[in-house]
């Protein structure tokens, strides 16, 4: 197991390396110069050269490239953000916990709702409950996350009722003067809508899988045996069927991590949540190259980690699977 | 055979083909009523085109070409439908005594699936709407009415969903927005599927180290965070024309299909019929295109259909982040983005909600269609 994890981590390094390389050259291939943001047309040639030099852009591309790789992999230094004039590393370290907080909560919601709806749907197969659940999950599955966010804002954050705030992580005016309990409550109220929005999209997909898996399991002989020996339907369902149907779903948990992270790009923009997604969109608009590269690297890491977690969870949940 | 049996909708009803008869006659009626009630548009299109052909100096841009295409489509489609319905009534009622071909079986199974048929109908009507935009939309989607008096008008009979901040008719924009979504969905998936099929076919057919190498590249590509990379590319090139967006989405989403096709090929290569064909000395391309690809088609078609839905969602999300199709050109994503502030207004809250609902309906349609196709095409589920 340990050697499997180690090997997978070792494979991850060349993949991340390839990702950085492709991105680095994508940026160099793009029309325009990374330094355009700083350089005016009427600037002195000398000033121009100085700016280029301070940004390391006077060197040939291959030297810039090796220097960048050395900075990233050895010193963990991603350079300075062009627009925010601060180290990219600090900005990202500030944003990552917010995104993780949001994604994990959304993951929890997704797992709970997805599995529950899937179980109910399969247990009541071909009834109106099943029909509603199937059409409902298809509907939410087909819904762009920003639209769901907008609908929630419309219903809960001002349009119809005003229960939850529609943006930010905390109340910007009164947060400082709150007591500890109020601070926690303020955070819960603020994270509620973004997390629910992010979670429901995933839950819709998950419930579809769960239903399918459970229907497959329910047809097996051992379920008939369990019923035949007189167990209650609840016991059959939860002790025998769900346990086996859930194994493939567990893999889905690892795989949905990167989906949640990318999903946060849009959710964070809608709810003004100060996380990675917002950084990514801002960097895209301001052509902040060092930020771009770092964000791509982090999202790539999340993708690789997600599939690694999926494999590990699978091996843990299913004794038939041996990692080698 | 009596007279009634030969008249299109009646004949279909009499034969018990109610759905077919209803669909054909409704579509025909819709097309004909468009031709009657919007005849001034048809006349305009024909006059302008004739004038242009005769060499007059008149503006003739994409708007006029749009109009011409819709104008040509209307009578041709109506005529085609009529012809088809007459011909289909001439054929005898389907004979169930002989074995049916595979596609007939698929169609029969598909027809029984009510949800899938709904999906198909949704998609069909969306494409008709997209083609007939100039006839359906009451106004030009980019036309700005009076900046002062017509800004943010509440819904009325003149402006069904009101007007937006730039005094444009929201309903017309939503109608025209269908074009972008359907075009992006179709073309990007076409790129992704053809690229993925080719890649997977080569990888699966040759196997060995070629396969190994090619699949490692797929692994690297799959590690790319798709949305972030697409955002990067679009932002870097700062060229947000629809064609760039289509190609970027297409070039970034072929990996799944490639894996699928490769997996199918590896399985099919072990089958007796393939070994026999190879032993007979069939050439490489013949083996790939005649023996492997047709048998791998089922999962490709299903995944392509489902992919159209996700691609439309992706395009909408990009447009919503203002990284997709740029206004004033309408796309559902950027309409929602432009009007999202109106969600708190008392009269215009339905504007962003309607644009978003259009996306949901389209994607639901494709997903229903894909699910239905999978059930109908997958012989293992066939009963």
XYZ file of C-alpha atoms in Angstrom:
707
model
C 0.000 0.000 0.000
C 2.685 2.429 1.068
C 4.850 1.598 -1.922
C 1.826 2.085 -4.180
C 1.220 5.553 -2.759
C 4.896 6.429 -3.047
C 5.038 5.270 -6.646
C 1.939 7.214 -7.554
C 3.415 10.295 -5.952
C 6.605 9.793 -7.954
C 4.592 9.539 -11.180
C 2.844 12.761 -10.218
C 6.103 14.722 -10.410
C 6.704 14.310 -14.161
C 3.034 14.988 -14.833
C 3.142 18.236 -12.866
C 6.410 19.034 -14.581
C 4.792 18.505 -17.971
C 1.862 20.658 -16.926
C 4.114 23.524 -15.878
C 6.143 23.209 -19.066
C 3.114 23.288 -21.332
C 1.701 26.268 -19.474
C 4.999 28.120 -19.455
C 5.351 27.850 -23.210
C 1.662 28.546 -23.789
C 2.236 31.903 -22.157
C 5.349 32.598 -24.231
C 3.488 31.588 -27.395
C 0.637 33.961 -26.692
C 0.710 37.255 -28.535
C 2.044 40.145 -26.483
C 4.746 40.257 -23.873
C 4.282 39.422 -20.197
C 5.808 42.805 -19.425
C 3.236 44.717 -21.503
C 1.340 45.573 -18.353
C 4.270 47.628 -17.101
C 5.633 49.109 -20.257
C 4.262 52.165 -21.960
C 4.874 52.898 -25.589
C 6.563 56.220 -24.858
C 8.858 54.799 -22.211
C 12.596 55.278 -22.347
C 14.471 52.342 -23.834
C 16.621 52.239 -20.735
C 13.663 52.093 -18.354
C 12.141 49.381 -20.490
C 15.317 47.334 -20.348
C 15.475 47.782 -16.585
C 11.919 46.540 -16.132
C 12.581 43.569 -18.356
C 15.726 42.821 -16.419
C 14.094 43.054 -13.020
C 11.433 40.613 -14.184
C 14.067 38.314 -15.619
C 12.609 38.703 -19.093
C 15.893 39.833 -20.700
C 17.209 36.276 -20.641
C 16.589 33.768 -23.426
C 13.480 31.659 -22.975
C 15.263 28.435 -22.011
C 17.125 30.202 -19.210
C 13.885 31.777 -17.965
C 12.341 28.347 -18.067
C 15.047 26.553 -16.085
C 15.180 29.415 -13.633
C 11.431 29.232 -13.126
C 11.527 25.468 -12.605
C 14.361 25.813 -10.113
C 12.458 28.479 -8.212
C 9.301 26.407 -8.088
C 10.626 22.949 -7.339
C 13.573 23.839 -5.118
C 12.689 27.089 -3.401
C 8.876 26.796 -3.664
C 8.928 30.347 -4.937
C 6.322 31.254 -7.539
C 7.525 34.793 -8.104
C 5.717 38.081 -7.636
C 2.148 38.691 -8.737
C 2.217 41.341 -11.448
C -0.915 43.139 -10.392
C -0.995 42.663 -6.633
C 2.739 43.288 -6.147
C 2.929 40.548 -3.547
C 4.493 37.085 -3.579
C 2.174 34.666 -5.372
C 2.841 32.109 -2.653
C 1.394 34.342 0.067
C -1.680 35.229 -1.954
C -2.351 31.589 -2.683
C -1.739 30.465 0.879
C -4.291 33.053 1.901
C -6.885 31.805 -0.590
C -6.400 28.033 -0.417
C -7.929 27.475 3.050
C -11.090 29.323 1.983
C -11.513 27.153 -1.068
C -10.763 23.978 0.879
C -13.308 24.969 3.525
C -15.952 25.528 0.858
C -15.093 22.399 -1.142
C -15.042 20.084 1.868
C -18.383 21.326 3.118
C -19.792 20.955 -0.385
C -18.310 17.458 -0.563
C -20.072 16.554 2.668
C -23.381 17.864 1.366
C -22.840 16.091 -1.926
C -22.087 12.726 -0.319
C -24.978 12.909 2.122
C -27.615 14.120 -0.325
C -26.359 12.035 -3.238
C -26.273 8.750 -1.356
C -29.548 9.355 0.459
C -31.489 10.285 -2.663
C -29.915 7.398 -4.551
C -30.936 4.908 -1.865
C -34.506 6.184 -1.647
C -34.828 6.248 -5.380
C -33.644 2.665 -5.771
C -35.594 1.355 -2.793
C -38.809 2.803 -4.203
C -38.003 1.860 -7.783
C -40.712 2.720 -10.327
C -42.849 4.663 -7.879
C -43.532 8.369 -7.995
C -40.758 8.926 -5.439
C -38.274 7.296 -7.795
C -39.642 9.229 -10.754
C -39.432 12.565 -8.975
C -35.950 11.828 -7.685
C -34.715 10.779 -11.132
C -36.168 13.710 -13.010
C -35.093 16.049 -10.216
C -31.522 14.827 -10.169
C -31.326 14.982 -13.958
C -32.628 18.524 -13.810
C -30.059 19.639 -11.240
C -27.362 17.673 -13.041
C -28.146 19.655 -16.191
C -28.091 22.987 -14.408
C -25.114 25.321 -14.690
C -23.818 26.053 -11.197
C -24.021 29.806 -11.661
C -27.702 29.479 -12.459
C -28.401 27.431 -9.353
C -26.475 30.040 -7.383
C -28.599 32.778 -8.900
C -31.820 30.918 -8.134
C -30.734 30.480 -4.525
C -29.791 34.130 -4.266
C -33.162 34.989 -5.735
C -35.058 32.841 -3.244
C -32.984 33.114 -0.062
C -30.846 36.206 -0.343
C -33.055 39.081 -1.277
C -35.425 38.335 -4.119
C -38.129 36.535 -2.156
C -36.804 36.067 1.377
C -33.802 37.591 2.991
C -32.291 34.811 5.077
C -28.728 34.450 3.894
C -26.243 37.055 2.692
C -25.339 36.708 -0.966
C -21.644 37.495 -0.909
C -18.409 37.349 1.019
C -17.142 35.155 3.833
C -18.048 37.388 6.741
C -19.981 40.544 7.301
C -17.410 43.169 6.297
C -18.737 45.882 8.609
C -19.660 44.255 11.875
C -17.472 41.128 11.931
C -14.667 42.675 13.983
C -16.970 43.773 16.756
C -18.742 40.424 17.110
C -18.381 38.010 19.995
C -16.888 34.577 19.303
C -20.242 32.831 18.973
C -21.590 35.498 16.665
C -18.465 35.255 14.526
C -18.987 31.535 14.021
C -22.665 32.072 13.236
C -21.745 34.795 10.754
C -19.382 32.420 8.975
C -21.972 29.636 8.859
C -24.575 31.973 7.406
C -22.125 33.139 4.763
C -20.870 29.711 3.703
C -24.324 28.159 3.559
C -25.453 29.218 0.087
C -22.153 28.682 -1.772
C -21.629 25.271 -0.179
C -25.193 24.120 -0.872
C -24.970 25.304 -4.471
C -21.681 23.539 -5.033
C -22.873 20.416 -3.242
C -26.200 19.983 -5.015
C -24.617 19.892 -8.467
C -22.399 16.998 -7.384
C -25.159 15.299 -5.421
C -27.313 15.098 -8.529
C -24.634 13.135 -10.394
C -23.859 11.000 -7.374
C -27.471 10.008 -6.743
C -27.739 8.807 -10.326
C -24.742 6.529 -9.816
C -25.924 5.382 -6.407
C -29.335 4.429 -7.755
C -27.801 2.450 -10.610
C -25.361 0.607 -8.360
C -28.001 -0.209 -5.783
C -30.424 -1.536 -8.402
C -27.626 -3.763 -9.636
C -26.948 -5.079 -6.129
C -30.597 -5.587 -5.209
C -30.896 -8.120 -8.039
C -28.189 -10.337 -6.510
C -28.895 -13.687 -4.938
C -27.640 -12.801 -1.471
C -30.233 -10.051 -1.198
C -32.935 -12.586 -1.943
C -31.408 -14.828 0.720
C -31.390 -11.992 3.224
C -35.042 -11.302 2.497
C -35.864 -14.991 2.660
C -34.437 -15.387 6.140
C -36.934 -12.788 7.302
C -34.891 -9.617 7.723
C -36.806 -6.369 7.597
C -36.585 -4.438 4.367
C -34.609 -1.683 6.121
C -32.038 -4.153 7.398
C -31.715 -5.762 3.967
C -31.280 -2.395 2.362
C -28.826 -0.770 4.736
C -26.897 -3.763 6.084
C -26.606 -5.821 2.919
C -27.327 -3.818 -0.186
C -25.988 -0.335 0.518
C -22.715 -1.655 1.917
C -21.902 -3.285 -1.399
C -23.372 -0.664 -3.663
C -21.395 2.104 -2.033
C -17.946 0.811 -3.030
C -17.920 2.286 -6.547
C -19.390 5.492 -5.130
C -16.402 5.846 -2.810
C -14.157 6.133 -5.857
C -16.382 8.938 -7.014
C -15.578 10.902 -3.863
C -11.906 11.189 -4.792
C -12.737 12.019 -8.374
C -15.211 14.709 -7.420
C -12.585 16.687 -5.476
C -11.110 18.325 -8.591
C -14.621 18.846 -9.939
C -15.553 20.699 -6.768
C -12.371 22.748 -6.993
C -13.094 23.790 -10.581
C -16.727 24.311 -9.684
C -15.568 26.746 -7.032
C -14.163 28.945 -9.806
C -17.691 29.903 -10.781
C -19.315 29.709 -7.361
C -16.632 31.931 -5.857
C -17.168 34.504 -8.592
C -20.907 34.577 -7.947
C -20.689 34.719 -4.165
C -17.552 36.878 -4.003
C -15.831 34.159 -1.986
C -12.140 35.029 -1.573
C -10.668 31.707 -2.718
C -8.595 30.130 -5.457
C -11.316 30.335 -8.062
C -11.584 34.067 -7.712
C -7.805 34.391 -7.908
C -7.862 32.352 -11.113
C -10.488 34.511 -12.781
C -8.804 37.726 -11.670
C -5.438 36.483 -12.897
C -7.023 35.635 -16.231
C -8.440 39.104 -16.660
C -5.282 40.892 -15.577
C -2.900 38.576 -17.411
C -1.019 37.915 -14.224
C 1.331 35.207 -15.535
C 3.117 34.061 -12.361
C -0.291 33.713 -10.731
C -1.596 31.705 -13.688
C 1.247 29.227 -13.565
C 0.939 28.731 -9.827
C -2.824 28.274 -9.965
C -2.537 25.787 -12.800
C 0.021 23.847 -10.796
C -2.213 23.749 -7.741
C -5.323 22.698 -9.641
C -3.245 20.040 -11.420
C -2.064 18.770 -8.048
C -5.661 18.571 -6.876
C -6.604 16.522 -9.945
C -3.757 14.067 -9.370
C -4.425 13.889 -5.643
C -8.098 13.271 -6.327
C -7.414 10.226 -8.454
C -4.863 8.958 -5.959
C -7.368 9.324 -3.119
C -9.946 7.545 -5.280
C -7.623 4.563 -5.741
C -6.693 4.418 -2.065
C -10.300 4.669 -0.902
C -11.253 1.959 -3.338
C -8.615 -0.375 -1.956
C -9.635 0.393 1.611
C -13.331 -0.167 0.948
C -13.103 -3.238 -1.220
C -10.974 -6.080 0.157
C -11.010 -7.709 -3.282
C -8.869 -4.913 -4.690
C -5.135 -5.250 -4.215
C -2.956 -2.314 -5.094
C 0.282 -3.221 -6.759
C -57.185 1.496 -49.509
C -59.604 4.317 -48.892
C -59.143 7.977 -49.515
C -58.696 8.925 -45.855
C -55.714 6.619 -45.469
C -53.797 8.657 -48.008
C -54.220 12.079 -46.357
C -51.240 12.728 -44.051
C -52.310 13.307 -40.493
C -55.604 11.399 -40.816
C -53.929 8.439 -42.411
C -51.341 8.277 -39.653
C -54.044 8.393 -37.015
C -55.951 5.643 -38.729
C -52.846 3.463 -38.832
C -52.225 4.068 -35.156
C -49.081 6.144 -35.743
C -50.461 8.986 -33.654
C -47.162 10.480 -32.519
C -45.764 10.624 -36.024
C -48.926 12.153 -37.449
C -49.141 14.760 -34.705
C -45.479 15.719 -35.002
C -45.534 16.056 -38.764
C -48.760 18.010 -38.922
C -47.824 20.342 -36.039
C -44.438 21.121 -37.553
C -46.006 21.697 -40.952
C -48.664 23.965 -39.476
C -46.043 25.948 -37.574
C -43.884 26.389 -40.669
C -46.832 27.414 -42.834
C -48.190 29.862 -40.270
C -44.753 31.451 -40.033
C -44.769 31.815 -43.788
C -48.199 33.468 -43.705
C -47.901 35.708 -40.650
C -44.328 36.765 -41.274
C -44.585 36.955 -45.038
C -43.102 40.458 -45.033
C -39.818 38.957 -43.813
C -39.807 36.434 -46.644
C -40.503 39.143 -49.187
C -37.754 41.279 -47.671
C -35.214 38.459 -47.813
C -36.011 37.615 -51.414
C -36.031 41.251 -52.537
C -32.712 42.010 -50.884
C -31.038 38.928 -52.287
C -32.323 39.607 -55.786
C -31.145 43.216 -55.558
C -27.731 42.048 -54.387
C -27.471 39.535 -57.228
C -28.347 42.245 -59.722
C -25.391 44.200 -58.414
C -27.081 46.917 -56.390
C -25.029 48.561 -53.657
C -26.949 47.582 -50.537
C -25.620 46.430 -47.169
C -25.618 42.644 -47.194
C -24.046 41.229 -44.075
C -24.543 38.292 -41.758
C -28.009 39.505 -40.702
C -29.250 39.291 -44.276
C -27.626 35.901 -44.816
C -29.275 34.670 -41.619
C -32.613 35.830 -42.855
C -32.085 34.222 -46.248
C -31.183 30.875 -44.677
C -34.286 30.904 -42.487
C -36.395 31.975 -45.436
C -35.086 29.127 -47.558
C -35.522 26.699 -44.690
C -39.213 27.393 -44.103
C -40.768 26.343 -47.441
C -38.197 23.607 -48.012
C -38.832 22.050 -44.606
C -42.605 22.309 -44.993
C -42.452 20.784 -48.451
C -40.081 18.050 -47.328
C -42.311 17.120 -44.422
C -45.369 16.951 -46.659
C -43.596 14.806 -49.208
C -42.296 12.534 -46.494
C -45.706 12.108 -44.923
C -47.338 11.230 -48.257
C -44.607 8.753 -49.100
C -44.683 7.160 -45.657
C -48.429 6.610 -46.041
C -47.917 4.816 -49.320
C -45.770 2.159 -47.724
C -47.684 -0.728 -46.211
C -47.966 -0.907 -42.435
C -44.764 -2.356 -41.007
C -44.680 -6.089 -41.486
C -43.729 -7.918 -38.340
C -43.246 -11.287 -39.936
C -39.615 -10.892 -40.927
C -36.625 -10.073 -38.732
C -35.957 -6.384 -38.251
C -32.572 -4.746 -38.792
C -30.517 -3.493 -35.856
C -31.434 0.173 -36.385
C -35.134 -0.665 -36.486
C -34.748 -2.426 -33.146
C -32.926 0.572 -31.696
C -35.602 2.952 -32.957
C -38.390 0.748 -31.622
C -36.763 0.643 -28.181
C -36.042 4.351 -28.281
C -39.633 5.192 -29.188
C -40.937 3.362 -26.151
C -38.783 5.445 -23.812
C -40.963 8.443 -23.093
C -38.248 10.488 -21.376
C -35.848 9.938 -24.249
C -38.477 10.960 -26.779
C -39.105 14.125 -24.768
C -35.386 14.853 -24.875
C -35.319 14.294 -28.615
C -38.296 16.585 -29.123
C -36.693 19.311 -26.997
C -33.509 19.151 -29.050
C -35.414 19.097 -32.336
C -37.455 22.156 -31.414
C -34.356 23.980 -30.185
C -32.643 23.468 -33.520
C -35.754 24.680 -35.341
C -35.820 27.753 -33.090
C -32.133 28.354 -33.759
C -32.641 28.205 -37.524
C -35.793 30.323 -37.466
C -34.434 32.999 -35.090
C -35.217 35.942 -37.414
C -38.818 34.770 -37.685
C -39.393 34.075 -34.000
C -37.540 36.931 -32.314
C -39.616 40.107 -32.354
C -36.558 42.400 -32.452
C -32.934 42.421 -33.491
C -30.968 41.019 -30.511
C -28.295 43.711 -30.690
C -30.607 46.621 -31.479
C -30.522 49.273 -28.774
C -33.764 51.139 -28.374
C -33.882 54.593 -26.852
C -31.174 54.721 -24.186
C -33.306 56.797 -21.842
C -36.900 55.708 -22.258
C -36.444 52.056 -23.167
C -33.873 51.091 -20.570
C -34.911 48.336 -18.134
C -38.533 48.312 -19.253
C -40.765 45.820 -17.434
C -42.229 42.916 -19.416
C -44.977 44.003 -21.821
C -46.477 42.802 -25.070
C -43.825 44.672 -27.025
C -40.947 43.355 -24.917
C -41.994 39.963 -23.581
C -39.264 39.810 -20.954
C -38.539 43.499 -20.750
C -35.390 45.277 -21.882
C -31.917 45.101 -20.389
C -29.555 47.826 -19.207
C -28.571 48.621 -22.772
C -32.232 48.846 -23.848
C -32.105 45.634 -25.842
C -35.043 43.253 -26.039
C -34.272 40.415 -23.619
C -36.616 37.887 -25.222
C -35.027 38.286 -28.650
C -31.584 37.942 -27.098
C -32.557 34.681 -25.439
C -33.968 33.341 -28.725
C -30.790 34.240 -30.590
C -28.685 32.877 -27.724
C -29.810 29.374 -28.676
C -27.591 29.565 -31.737
C -24.373 29.988 -29.776
C -25.089 27.187 -27.328
C -26.173 24.688 -29.956
C -23.315 25.591 -32.294
C -20.664 25.377 -29.594
C -22.107 22.150 -28.238
C -22.240 20.478 -31.634
C -18.928 21.634 -33.119
C -16.769 21.324 -30.004
C -18.046 17.805 -29.429
C -17.489 16.979 -33.107
C -13.864 18.069 -32.757
C -13.386 16.228 -29.478
C -15.037 13.025 -30.680
C -13.234 12.822 -34.008
C -9.885 13.609 -32.415
C -10.473 11.199 -29.547
C -11.694 8.435 -31.839
C -8.688 8.767 -34.117
C -6.260 8.863 -31.196
C -7.884 5.988 -29.370
C -8.147 3.944 -32.569
C -4.447 4.293 -33.327
C -3.470 3.595 -29.754
C -5.756 0.595 -29.377
C -5.021 -0.867 -32.805
C -1.248 -0.825 -32.535
C -1.004 -1.648 -28.847
C 2.392 -2.322 -27.303
C 4.756 0.563 -26.644
C 2.889 2.925 -28.966
C -0.234 2.411 -26.891
C 1.736 2.848 -23.681
C 3.297 6.095 -24.839
C 0.063 7.502 -26.194
C -1.850 6.672 -23.038
C 0.748 8.350 -20.812
C 0.161 11.495 -22.822
C -3.559 11.123 -22.170
C -2.755 10.829 -18.452
C -0.890 14.133 -18.572
C -3.725 15.771 -20.466
C -6.251 14.454 -17.954
C -4.243 15.975 -15.123
C -4.844 19.395 -16.640
C -7.551 21.252 -14.829
C -9.731 21.738 -17.910
C -11.670 24.811 -16.852
C -8.566 26.619 -15.580
C -6.611 25.774 -18.716
C -9.404 26.952 -21.001
C -9.631 30.166 -19.009
C -5.866 30.563 -19.337
C -5.812 30.046 -23.080
C -8.770 32.296 -23.787
C -7.463 35.035 -21.530
C -3.967 34.842 -23.022
C -5.041 35.072 -26.630
C -7.574 37.745 -25.736
C -9.524 36.691 -28.755
C -12.892 35.564 -27.628
C -14.391 34.808 -30.990
C -16.731 31.858 -30.914
C -14.428 29.815 -33.144
C -11.542 30.097 -30.680
C -13.823 28.983 -27.867
C -15.100 26.040 -29.890
C -11.608 24.875 -30.815
C -10.207 25.297 -27.317
C -13.075 23.346 -25.746
C -12.804 20.709 -28.463
C -9.035 20.339 -28.124
C -9.296 20.052 -24.352
C -11.956 17.370 -24.104
C -11.002 14.508 -26.411
C -9.225 12.407 -23.797
C -12.280 10.636 -22.453
C -13.334 9.505 -25.927
C -9.784 8.372 -26.697
C -9.728 6.143 -23.626
C -13.159 4.780 -24.443
C -12.281 3.888 -28.038
C -8.946 2.378 -27.050
C -10.631 0.194 -24.450
C -13.201 -0.986 -26.990
C -10.499 -1.741 -29.539
C -8.471 -3.762 -27.072
C -11.533 -5.898 -26.361
C -12.599 -6.229 -30.004
C -9.092 -7.212 -31.073
C -9.462 -10.439 -29.102
C -12.672 -11.474 -30.870
C -12.658 -14.350 -33.347
C -14.099 -12.330 -36.209
C -11.270 -9.869 -35.959
C -8.610 -12.567 -35.823
C -10.227 -14.152 -38.874
C -10.233 -10.853 -40.763
C -6.603 -10.318 -39.890
C -5.674 -13.861 -40.948
C -7.365 -13.203 -44.294
C -4.862 -10.417 -44.796
C -7.080 -7.358 -44.424
C -5.102 -4.111 -44.447
C -4.703 -1.904 -41.378
C -7.183 0.819 -42.404
C -9.687 -1.819 -43.459
C -9.394 -3.554 -40.106
C -9.804 -0.280 -38.249
C -12.632 1.233 -40.259
C -14.538 -1.872 -41.341
C -14.117 -4.238 -38.439
C -13.246 -2.348 -35.276
C -14.787 1.101 -35.501
C -18.360 0.091 -36.449
C -18.467 -2.226 -33.454
C -17.136 0.470 -31.141
C -19.704 3.000 -32.355
C -22.337 2.484 -29.644
C -20.429 3.917 -26.671
C -19.028 6.679 -28.896
C -22.492 7.862 -29.917
C -23.800 7.737 -26.359
C -20.845 9.559 -24.865
C -20.935 12.162 -27.661
C -24.580 12.940 -26.920
C -23.983 13.258 -23.191
C -20.881 15.346 -23.895
C -22.866 17.932 -25.841
C -24.697 18.704 -22.613
C -21.540 19.208 -20.563
C -19.980 21.255 -23.354
C -22.962 23.592 -23.435
C -22.622 23.970 -19.669
C -18.919 24.741 -20.072
C -19.555 27.378 -22.715
C -22.268 28.941 -20.577
C -19.917 29.050 -17.605
C -17.174 30.670 -19.680
C -19.603 33.255 -21.027
C -20.815 33.842 -17.499
C -17.240 34.618 -16.438
C -17.099 37.008 -19.459
C -14.438 34.777 -20.958
C -16.714 33.326 -23.589
C -18.786 34.893 -26.307
C -18.652 38.650 -25.885
C -21.658 40.951 -25.823
C -23.370 42.445 -27.785
C -23.475 39.010 -29.396
C -26.011 37.156 -27.232
C -25.246 33.847 -25.581
C -27.249 32.444 -22.689
C -24.248 32.600 -20.394
C -23.505 36.246 -21.030
C -27.178 37.223 -20.864
C -27.316 35.773 -17.361
C -24.112 37.604 -16.504
C -25.303 40.927 -17.931
C -28.677 40.798 -16.237
C -27.815 39.067 -12.988
C -28.213 42.331 -11.083
C -31.889 42.413 -12.067
C -32.529 39.415 -9.838
C -33.344 41.820 -7.016
C -35.624 44.035 -9.075
C -39.376 43.608 -8.728
C -40.215 43.591 -12.416
C -37.187 42.160 -14.193
C -36.193 39.228 -11.988
C -37.391 36.781 -14.615
C -34.857 38.008 -17.193
C -31.730 36.203 -15.874
C -33.864 33.299 -14.674
C -35.348 32.783 -18.154
C -31.954 32.835 -19.851
C -30.622 30.295 -17.370
C -33.712 28.136 -17.744
C -33.004 27.953 -21.466
C -29.604 26.404 -20.676
C -31.144 23.947 -18.235
C -33.783 22.846 -20.741
C -31.230 22.337 -23.506
C -28.821 20.357 -21.364
C -31.639 18.298 -19.849
C -32.789 17.524 -23.385
C -29.362 16.260 -24.383
C -28.978 14.226 -21.209
C -32.401 12.602 -21.655
C -31.531 11.848 -25.259
C -28.160 10.380 -24.285
C -29.623 8.213 -21.535
C -32.323 6.988 -23.899
C -29.808 6.228 -26.634
C -27.705 4.260 -24.207
C -30.686 2.173 -23.152
C -31.717 1.625 -26.778
C -28.258 0.972 -28.197
C -26.727 -1.185 -25.502
C -27.558 -4.755 -26.460
C -26.703 -5.997 -23.001
C -29.682 -4.115 -21.594
C -31.919 -5.076 -24.494
C -34.739 -7.373 -23.466
